[in-house]
Coordinates of N, CA and C in Angstrom, one line a residue:
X1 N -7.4 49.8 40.0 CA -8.2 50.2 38.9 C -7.4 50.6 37.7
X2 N -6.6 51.5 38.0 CA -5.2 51.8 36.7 C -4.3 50.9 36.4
X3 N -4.3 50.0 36.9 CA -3.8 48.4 36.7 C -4.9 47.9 35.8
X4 N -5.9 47.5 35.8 CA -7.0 47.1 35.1 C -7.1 47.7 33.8
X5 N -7.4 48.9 34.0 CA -7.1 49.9 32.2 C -5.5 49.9 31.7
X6 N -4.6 49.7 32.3 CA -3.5 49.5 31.6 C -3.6 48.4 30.8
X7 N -4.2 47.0 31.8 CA -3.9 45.5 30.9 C -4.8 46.1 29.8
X8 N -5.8 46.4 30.0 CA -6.9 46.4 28.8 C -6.1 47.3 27.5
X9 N -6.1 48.6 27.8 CA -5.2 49.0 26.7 C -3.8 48.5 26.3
X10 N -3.2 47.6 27.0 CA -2.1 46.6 26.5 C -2.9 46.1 26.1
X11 N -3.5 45.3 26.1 CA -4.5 43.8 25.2 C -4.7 44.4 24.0
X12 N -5.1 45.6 23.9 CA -5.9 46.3 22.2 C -4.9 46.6 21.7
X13 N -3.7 47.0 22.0 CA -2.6 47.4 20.9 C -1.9 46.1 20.9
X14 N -2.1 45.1 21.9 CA -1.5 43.7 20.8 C -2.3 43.0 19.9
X15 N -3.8 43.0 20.4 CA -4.8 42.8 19.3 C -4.2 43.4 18.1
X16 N -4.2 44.6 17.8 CA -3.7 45.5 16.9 C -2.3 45.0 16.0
X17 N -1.5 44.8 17.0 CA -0.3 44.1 16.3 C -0.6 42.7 15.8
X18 N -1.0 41.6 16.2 CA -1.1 40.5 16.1 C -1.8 39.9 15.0
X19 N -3.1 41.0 14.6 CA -4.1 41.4 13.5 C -3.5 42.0 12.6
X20 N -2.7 43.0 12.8 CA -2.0 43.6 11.2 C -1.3 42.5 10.9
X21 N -0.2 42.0 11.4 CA 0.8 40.7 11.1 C -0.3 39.9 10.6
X22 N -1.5 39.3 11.0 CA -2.2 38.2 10.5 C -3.1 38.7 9.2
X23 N -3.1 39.8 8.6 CA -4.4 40.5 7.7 C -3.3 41.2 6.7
X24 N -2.2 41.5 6.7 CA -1.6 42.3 6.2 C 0.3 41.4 6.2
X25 N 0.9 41.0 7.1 CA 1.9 40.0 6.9 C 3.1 41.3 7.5
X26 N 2.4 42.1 8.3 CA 3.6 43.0 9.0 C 2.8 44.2 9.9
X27 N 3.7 44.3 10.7 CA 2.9 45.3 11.8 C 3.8 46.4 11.5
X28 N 3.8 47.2 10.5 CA 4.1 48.9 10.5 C 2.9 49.7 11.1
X29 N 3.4 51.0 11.1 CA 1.9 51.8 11.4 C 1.2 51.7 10.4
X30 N 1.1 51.8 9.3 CA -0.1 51.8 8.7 C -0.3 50.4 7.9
X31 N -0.3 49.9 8.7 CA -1.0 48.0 8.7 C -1.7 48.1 10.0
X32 N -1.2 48.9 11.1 CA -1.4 48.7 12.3 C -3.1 49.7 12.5
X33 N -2.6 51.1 11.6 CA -3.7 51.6 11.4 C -4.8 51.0 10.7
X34 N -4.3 50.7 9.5 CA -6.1 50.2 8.7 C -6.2 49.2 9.6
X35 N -5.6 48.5 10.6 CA -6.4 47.1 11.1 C -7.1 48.1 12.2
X36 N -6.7 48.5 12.8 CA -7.7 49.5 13.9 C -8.9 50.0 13.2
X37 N -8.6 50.7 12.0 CA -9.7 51.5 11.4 C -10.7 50.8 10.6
X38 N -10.5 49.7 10.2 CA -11.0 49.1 9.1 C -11.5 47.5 9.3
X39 N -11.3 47.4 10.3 CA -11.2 45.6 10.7 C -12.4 45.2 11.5
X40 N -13.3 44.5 10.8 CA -14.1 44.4 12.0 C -13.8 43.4 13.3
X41 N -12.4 42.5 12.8 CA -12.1 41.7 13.5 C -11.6 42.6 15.0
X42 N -10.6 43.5 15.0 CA -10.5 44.5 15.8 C -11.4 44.4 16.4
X43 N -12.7 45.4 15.6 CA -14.2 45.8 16.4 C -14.4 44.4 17.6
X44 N -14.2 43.0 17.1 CA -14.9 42.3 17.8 C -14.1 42.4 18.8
X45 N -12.3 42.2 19.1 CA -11.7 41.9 20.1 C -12.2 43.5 20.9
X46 N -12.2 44.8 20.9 CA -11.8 45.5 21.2 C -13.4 45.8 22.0
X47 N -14.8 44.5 21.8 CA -15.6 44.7 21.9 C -15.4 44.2 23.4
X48 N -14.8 43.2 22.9 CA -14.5 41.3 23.8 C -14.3 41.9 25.0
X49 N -12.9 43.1 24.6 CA -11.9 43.2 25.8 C -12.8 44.6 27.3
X50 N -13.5 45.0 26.2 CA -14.3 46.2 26.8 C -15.3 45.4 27.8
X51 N -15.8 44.4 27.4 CA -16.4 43.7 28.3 C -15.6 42.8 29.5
X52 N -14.8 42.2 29.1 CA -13.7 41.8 30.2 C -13.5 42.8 30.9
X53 N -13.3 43.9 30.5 CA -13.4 45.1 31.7 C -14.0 45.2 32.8
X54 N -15.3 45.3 32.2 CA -16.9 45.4 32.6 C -17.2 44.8 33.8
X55 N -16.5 43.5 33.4 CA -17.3 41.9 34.1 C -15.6 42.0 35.3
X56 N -14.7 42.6 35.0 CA -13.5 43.0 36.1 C -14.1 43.7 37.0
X57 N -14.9 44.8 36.5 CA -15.1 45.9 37.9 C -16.3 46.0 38.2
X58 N -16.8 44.8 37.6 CA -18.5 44.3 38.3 C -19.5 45.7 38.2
X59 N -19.3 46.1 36.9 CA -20.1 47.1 36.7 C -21.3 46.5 36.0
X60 N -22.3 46.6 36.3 CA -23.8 45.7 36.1 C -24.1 46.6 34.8
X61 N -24.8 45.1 33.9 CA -25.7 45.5 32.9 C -24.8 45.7 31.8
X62 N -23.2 46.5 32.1 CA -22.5 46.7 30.5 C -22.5 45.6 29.7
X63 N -21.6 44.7 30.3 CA -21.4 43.7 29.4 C -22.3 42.7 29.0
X64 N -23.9 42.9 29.6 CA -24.9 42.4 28.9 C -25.1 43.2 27.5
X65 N -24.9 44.3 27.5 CA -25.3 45.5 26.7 C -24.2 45.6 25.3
X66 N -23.2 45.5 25.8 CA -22.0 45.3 24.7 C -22.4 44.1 23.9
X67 N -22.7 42.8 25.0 CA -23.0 41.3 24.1 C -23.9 41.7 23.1
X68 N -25.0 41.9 23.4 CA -26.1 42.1 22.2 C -25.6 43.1 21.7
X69 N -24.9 44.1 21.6 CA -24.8 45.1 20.5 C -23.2 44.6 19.8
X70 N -22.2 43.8 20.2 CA -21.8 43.2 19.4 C -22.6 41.7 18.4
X71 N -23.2 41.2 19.2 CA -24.6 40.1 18.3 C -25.0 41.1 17.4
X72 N -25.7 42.2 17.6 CA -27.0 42.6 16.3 C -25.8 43.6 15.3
X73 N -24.8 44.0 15.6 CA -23.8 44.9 15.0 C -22.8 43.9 13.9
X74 N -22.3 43.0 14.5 CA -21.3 42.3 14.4 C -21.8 40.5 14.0
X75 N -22.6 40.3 14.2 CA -23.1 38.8 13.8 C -22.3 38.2 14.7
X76 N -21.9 38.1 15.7 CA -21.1 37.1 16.2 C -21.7 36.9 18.0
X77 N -21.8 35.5 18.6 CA -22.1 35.3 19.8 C -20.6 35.3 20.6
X78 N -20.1 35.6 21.4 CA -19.3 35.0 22.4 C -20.0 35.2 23.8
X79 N -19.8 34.1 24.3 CA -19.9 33.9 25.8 C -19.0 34.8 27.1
X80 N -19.9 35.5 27.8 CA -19.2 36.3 28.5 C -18.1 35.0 29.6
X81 N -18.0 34.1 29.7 CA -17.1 33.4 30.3 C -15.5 32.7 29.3
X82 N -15.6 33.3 28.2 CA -15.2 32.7 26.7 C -13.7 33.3 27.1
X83 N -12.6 32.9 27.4 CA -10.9 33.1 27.1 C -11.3 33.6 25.8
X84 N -10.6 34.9 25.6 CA -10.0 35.0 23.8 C -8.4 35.3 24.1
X85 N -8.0 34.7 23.2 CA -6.3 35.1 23.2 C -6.0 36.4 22.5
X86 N -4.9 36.9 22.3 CA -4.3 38.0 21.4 C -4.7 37.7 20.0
X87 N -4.9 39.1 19.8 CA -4.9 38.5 17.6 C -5.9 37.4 17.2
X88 N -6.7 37.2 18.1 CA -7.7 36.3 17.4 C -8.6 36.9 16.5
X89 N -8.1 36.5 14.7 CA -8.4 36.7 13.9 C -10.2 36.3 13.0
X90 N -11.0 37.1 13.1 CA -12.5 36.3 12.7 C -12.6 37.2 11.2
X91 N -11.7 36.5 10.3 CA -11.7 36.7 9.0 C -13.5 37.2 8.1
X92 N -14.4 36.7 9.0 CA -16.0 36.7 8.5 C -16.3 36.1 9.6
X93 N -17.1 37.0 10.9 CA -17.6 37.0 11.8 C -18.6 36.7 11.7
X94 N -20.2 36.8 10.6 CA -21.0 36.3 10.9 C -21.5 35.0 11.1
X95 N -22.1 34.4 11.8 CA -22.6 33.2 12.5 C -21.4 32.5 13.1
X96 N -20.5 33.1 14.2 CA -19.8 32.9 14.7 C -20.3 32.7 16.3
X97 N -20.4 31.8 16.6 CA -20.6 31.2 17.8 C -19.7 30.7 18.9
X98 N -19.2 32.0 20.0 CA -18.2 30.9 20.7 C -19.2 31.2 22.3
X99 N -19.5 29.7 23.1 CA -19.8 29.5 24.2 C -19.4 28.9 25.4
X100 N -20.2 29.1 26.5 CA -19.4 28.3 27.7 C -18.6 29.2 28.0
X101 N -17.6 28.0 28.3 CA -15.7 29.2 29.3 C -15.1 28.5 27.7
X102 N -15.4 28.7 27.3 CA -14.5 27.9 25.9 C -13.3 28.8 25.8
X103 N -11.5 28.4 25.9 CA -10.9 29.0 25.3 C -10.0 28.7 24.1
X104 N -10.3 30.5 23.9 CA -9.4 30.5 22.3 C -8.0 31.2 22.2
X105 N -7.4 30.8 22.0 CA -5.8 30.7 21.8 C -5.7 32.4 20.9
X106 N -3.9 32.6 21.2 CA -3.1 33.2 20.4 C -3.9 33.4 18.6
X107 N -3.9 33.8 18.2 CA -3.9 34.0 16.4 C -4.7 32.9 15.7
X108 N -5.4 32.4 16.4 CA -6.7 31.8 16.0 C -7.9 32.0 14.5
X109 N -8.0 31.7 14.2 CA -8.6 32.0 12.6 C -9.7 31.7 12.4
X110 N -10.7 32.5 12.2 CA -12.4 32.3 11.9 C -12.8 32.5 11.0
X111 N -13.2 31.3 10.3 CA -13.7 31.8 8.7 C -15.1 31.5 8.3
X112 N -15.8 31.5 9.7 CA -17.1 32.4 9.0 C -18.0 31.3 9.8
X113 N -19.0 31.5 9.9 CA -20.6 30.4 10.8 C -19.8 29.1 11.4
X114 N -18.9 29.6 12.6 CA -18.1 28.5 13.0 C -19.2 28.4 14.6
X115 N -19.2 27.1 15.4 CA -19.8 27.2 16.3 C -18.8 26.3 17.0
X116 N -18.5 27.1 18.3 CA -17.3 26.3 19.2 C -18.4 26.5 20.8
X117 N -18.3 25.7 21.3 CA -19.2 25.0 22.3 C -19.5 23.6 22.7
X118 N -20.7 23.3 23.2 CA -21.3 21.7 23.7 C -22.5 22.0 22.7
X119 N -22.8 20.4 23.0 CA -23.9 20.2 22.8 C -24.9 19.0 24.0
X120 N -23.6 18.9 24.7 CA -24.3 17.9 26.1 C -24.2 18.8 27.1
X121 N -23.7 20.0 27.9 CA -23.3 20.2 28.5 C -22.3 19.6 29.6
X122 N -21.1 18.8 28.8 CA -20.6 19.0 29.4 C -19.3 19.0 29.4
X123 N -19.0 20.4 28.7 CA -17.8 20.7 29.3 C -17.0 21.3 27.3
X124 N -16.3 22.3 27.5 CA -16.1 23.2 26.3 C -14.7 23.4 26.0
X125 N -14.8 23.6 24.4 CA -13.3 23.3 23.9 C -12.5 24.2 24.2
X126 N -11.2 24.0 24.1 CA -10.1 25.0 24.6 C -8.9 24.3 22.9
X127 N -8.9 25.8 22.5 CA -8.5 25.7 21.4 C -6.8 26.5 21.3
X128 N -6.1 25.9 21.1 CA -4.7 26.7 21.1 C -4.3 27.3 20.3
X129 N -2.9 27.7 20.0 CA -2.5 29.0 19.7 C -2.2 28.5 17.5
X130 N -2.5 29.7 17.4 CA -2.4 29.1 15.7 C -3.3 28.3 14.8
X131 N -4.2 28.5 15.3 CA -5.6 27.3 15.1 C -6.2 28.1 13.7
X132 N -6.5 27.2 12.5 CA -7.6 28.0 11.1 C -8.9 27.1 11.8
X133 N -9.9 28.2 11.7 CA -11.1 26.9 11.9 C -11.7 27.2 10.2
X134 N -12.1 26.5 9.5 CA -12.8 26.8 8.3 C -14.2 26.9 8.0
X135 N -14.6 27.8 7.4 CA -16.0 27.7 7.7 C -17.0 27.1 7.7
X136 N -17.9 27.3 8.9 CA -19.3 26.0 8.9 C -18.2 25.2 9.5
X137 N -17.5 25.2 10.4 CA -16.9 24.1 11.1 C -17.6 24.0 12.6
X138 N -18.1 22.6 13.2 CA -18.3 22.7 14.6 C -17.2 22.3 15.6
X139 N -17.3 22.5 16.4 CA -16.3 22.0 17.5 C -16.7 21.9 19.1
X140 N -17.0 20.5 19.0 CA -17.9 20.5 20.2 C -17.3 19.9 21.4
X141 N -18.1 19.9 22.1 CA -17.5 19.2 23.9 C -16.5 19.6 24.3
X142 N -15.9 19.0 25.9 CA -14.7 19.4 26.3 C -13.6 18.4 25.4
X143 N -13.3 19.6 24.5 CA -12.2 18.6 23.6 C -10.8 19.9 23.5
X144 N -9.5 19.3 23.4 CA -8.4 20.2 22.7 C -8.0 19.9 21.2
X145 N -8.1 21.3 21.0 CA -7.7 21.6 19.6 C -6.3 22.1 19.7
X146 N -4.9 21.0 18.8 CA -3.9 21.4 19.1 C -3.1 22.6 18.6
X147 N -2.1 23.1 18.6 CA -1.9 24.1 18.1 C -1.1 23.9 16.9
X148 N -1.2 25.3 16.0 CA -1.3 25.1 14.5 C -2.2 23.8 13.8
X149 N -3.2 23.6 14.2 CA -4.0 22.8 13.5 C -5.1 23.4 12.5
X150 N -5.0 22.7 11.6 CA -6.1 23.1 10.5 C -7.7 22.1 10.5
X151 N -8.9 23.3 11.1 CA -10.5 22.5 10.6 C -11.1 22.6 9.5
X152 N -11.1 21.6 9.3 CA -11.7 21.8 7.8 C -12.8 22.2 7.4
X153 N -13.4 23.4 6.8 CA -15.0 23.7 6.3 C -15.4 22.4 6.3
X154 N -16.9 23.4 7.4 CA -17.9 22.0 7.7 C -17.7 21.0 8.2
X155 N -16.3 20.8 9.1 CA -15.8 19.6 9.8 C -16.8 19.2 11.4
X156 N -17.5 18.3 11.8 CA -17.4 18.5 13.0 C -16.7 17.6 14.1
X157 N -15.9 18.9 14.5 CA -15.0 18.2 16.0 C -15.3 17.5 16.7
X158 N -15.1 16.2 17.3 CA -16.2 16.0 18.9 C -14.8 15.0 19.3
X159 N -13.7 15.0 19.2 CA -12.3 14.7 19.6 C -11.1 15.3 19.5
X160 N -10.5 15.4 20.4 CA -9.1 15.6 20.5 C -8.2 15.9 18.8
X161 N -7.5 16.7 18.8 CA -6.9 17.4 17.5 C -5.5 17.2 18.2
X162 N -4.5 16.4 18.0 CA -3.2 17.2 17.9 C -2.5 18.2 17.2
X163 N -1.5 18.7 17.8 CA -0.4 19.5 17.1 C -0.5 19.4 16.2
X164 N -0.8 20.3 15.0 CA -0.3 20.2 13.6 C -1.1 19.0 13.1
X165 N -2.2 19.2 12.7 CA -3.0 18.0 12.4 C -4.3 18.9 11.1
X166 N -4.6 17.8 10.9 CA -6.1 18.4 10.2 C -7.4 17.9 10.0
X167 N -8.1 18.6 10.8 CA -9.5 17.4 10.9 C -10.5 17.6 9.8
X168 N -11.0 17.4 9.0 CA -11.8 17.6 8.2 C -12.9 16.1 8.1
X169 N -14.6 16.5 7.3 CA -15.2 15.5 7.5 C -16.5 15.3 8.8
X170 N -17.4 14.6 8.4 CA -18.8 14.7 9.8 C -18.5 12.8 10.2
X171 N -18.4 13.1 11.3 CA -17.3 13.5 12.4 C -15.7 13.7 12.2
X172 N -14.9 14.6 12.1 CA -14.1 15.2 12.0 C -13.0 13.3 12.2
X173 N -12.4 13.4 11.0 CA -10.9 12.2 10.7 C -9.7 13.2 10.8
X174 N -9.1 12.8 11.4 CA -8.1 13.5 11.9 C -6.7 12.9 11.3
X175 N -5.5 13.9 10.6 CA -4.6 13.6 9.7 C -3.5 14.7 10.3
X176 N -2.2 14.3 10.0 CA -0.9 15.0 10.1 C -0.9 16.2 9.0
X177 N -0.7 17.6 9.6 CA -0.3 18.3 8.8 C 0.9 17.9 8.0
X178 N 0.9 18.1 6.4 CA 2.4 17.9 5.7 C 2.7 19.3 5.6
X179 N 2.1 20.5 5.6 CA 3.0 22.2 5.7 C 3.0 22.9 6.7
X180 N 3.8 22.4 7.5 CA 4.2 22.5 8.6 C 5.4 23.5 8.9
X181 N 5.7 24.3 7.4 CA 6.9 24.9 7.9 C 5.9 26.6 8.1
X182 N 4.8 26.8 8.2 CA 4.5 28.1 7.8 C 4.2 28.3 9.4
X183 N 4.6 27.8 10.4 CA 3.8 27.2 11.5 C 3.8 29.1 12.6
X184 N 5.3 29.8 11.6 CA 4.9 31.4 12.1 C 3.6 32.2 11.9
X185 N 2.4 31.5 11.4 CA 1.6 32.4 11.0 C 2.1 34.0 10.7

């Protein structure tokens, strides 16, 4: 059980760091603080990880209770089976939709009514590390989104994304990133 609360308060202070570096461009204390105090992106991970908890020590009912009160608080759906990585950034959380076991990578970027899930059931995206989704972007089915790749507002996904790529467009045309050196987020 003190194994359990350790990872968890590890997970929030690298949320913490991974979010000041991504919102601010450096993790001192007080980049570290305003992102804890000020961020609703924080709020969401630190909502995420309280329920990962929850659903660890099969404590009934919380993490139904946390989901809707991060939904009606926060605008945003995640699926209690949903991977979130460290620092996953949701720049404008409302209409943010992640479902399924969908997972989301390292420093991931959400800019606003993005919807990551199916729409056939079968089978949900796994998105890697460094990912912008842009807003109003979909991303559907079991598909991978490669890392450092850029979605384009209003793109929708329903294929494979390499490395460093950029999908933009309905159904998402898929192109080589050319700024490729920023790839440190």
């Amino acid at each position: 059980m003190l194994k359990a609360r350790e990872s968890m308060i590890g997970s929030l202070v690298t949320d913490a760091l991974e979010l000041a570096k991504a919102a601010n461009g450096n993790s001192d204390a007080k980049s570290i603080a305003k992102v804890v105090l000020t961020s609703d992106s924080y709020r969401i991970t630190a909502l995420n990880r309280a329920r990962e908890a929850a659903l660890a020590y099969r404590i009934p009912l919380v993490n139904h209770v946390l989901r809707v009160a991060q939904t009606a608080v926060m605008g945003i759906e995640i699926g209690k089976d949903v991977t979130l990585g460290k620092g996953v950034y949701f720049v404008h959380s409302l209409g943010v939709v992640i479902g399924g076991d969908a997972r989301i990578g390292d420093r991931v970027r959400f800019y606003g009514n993005n919807t990551v899930g199916t729409a056939k059931d079968n089978g949900y995206p796994v998105i890697e590390d460094d990912v912008w989704i842009g807003a109003g972007a979909r991303i559907l089915g079991p598909v991978r989104i490669g890392a450092r790749s850029r979605i384009g507002a209003n793109a929708v996904v329903l294929q494979d994304v390499p490395p460093d790529s950029v999908a933009v467009g309905i159904p998402a045309r898929i192109f080589p990133r050319k700024d490729t050196d920023d790839v440190a987020l």
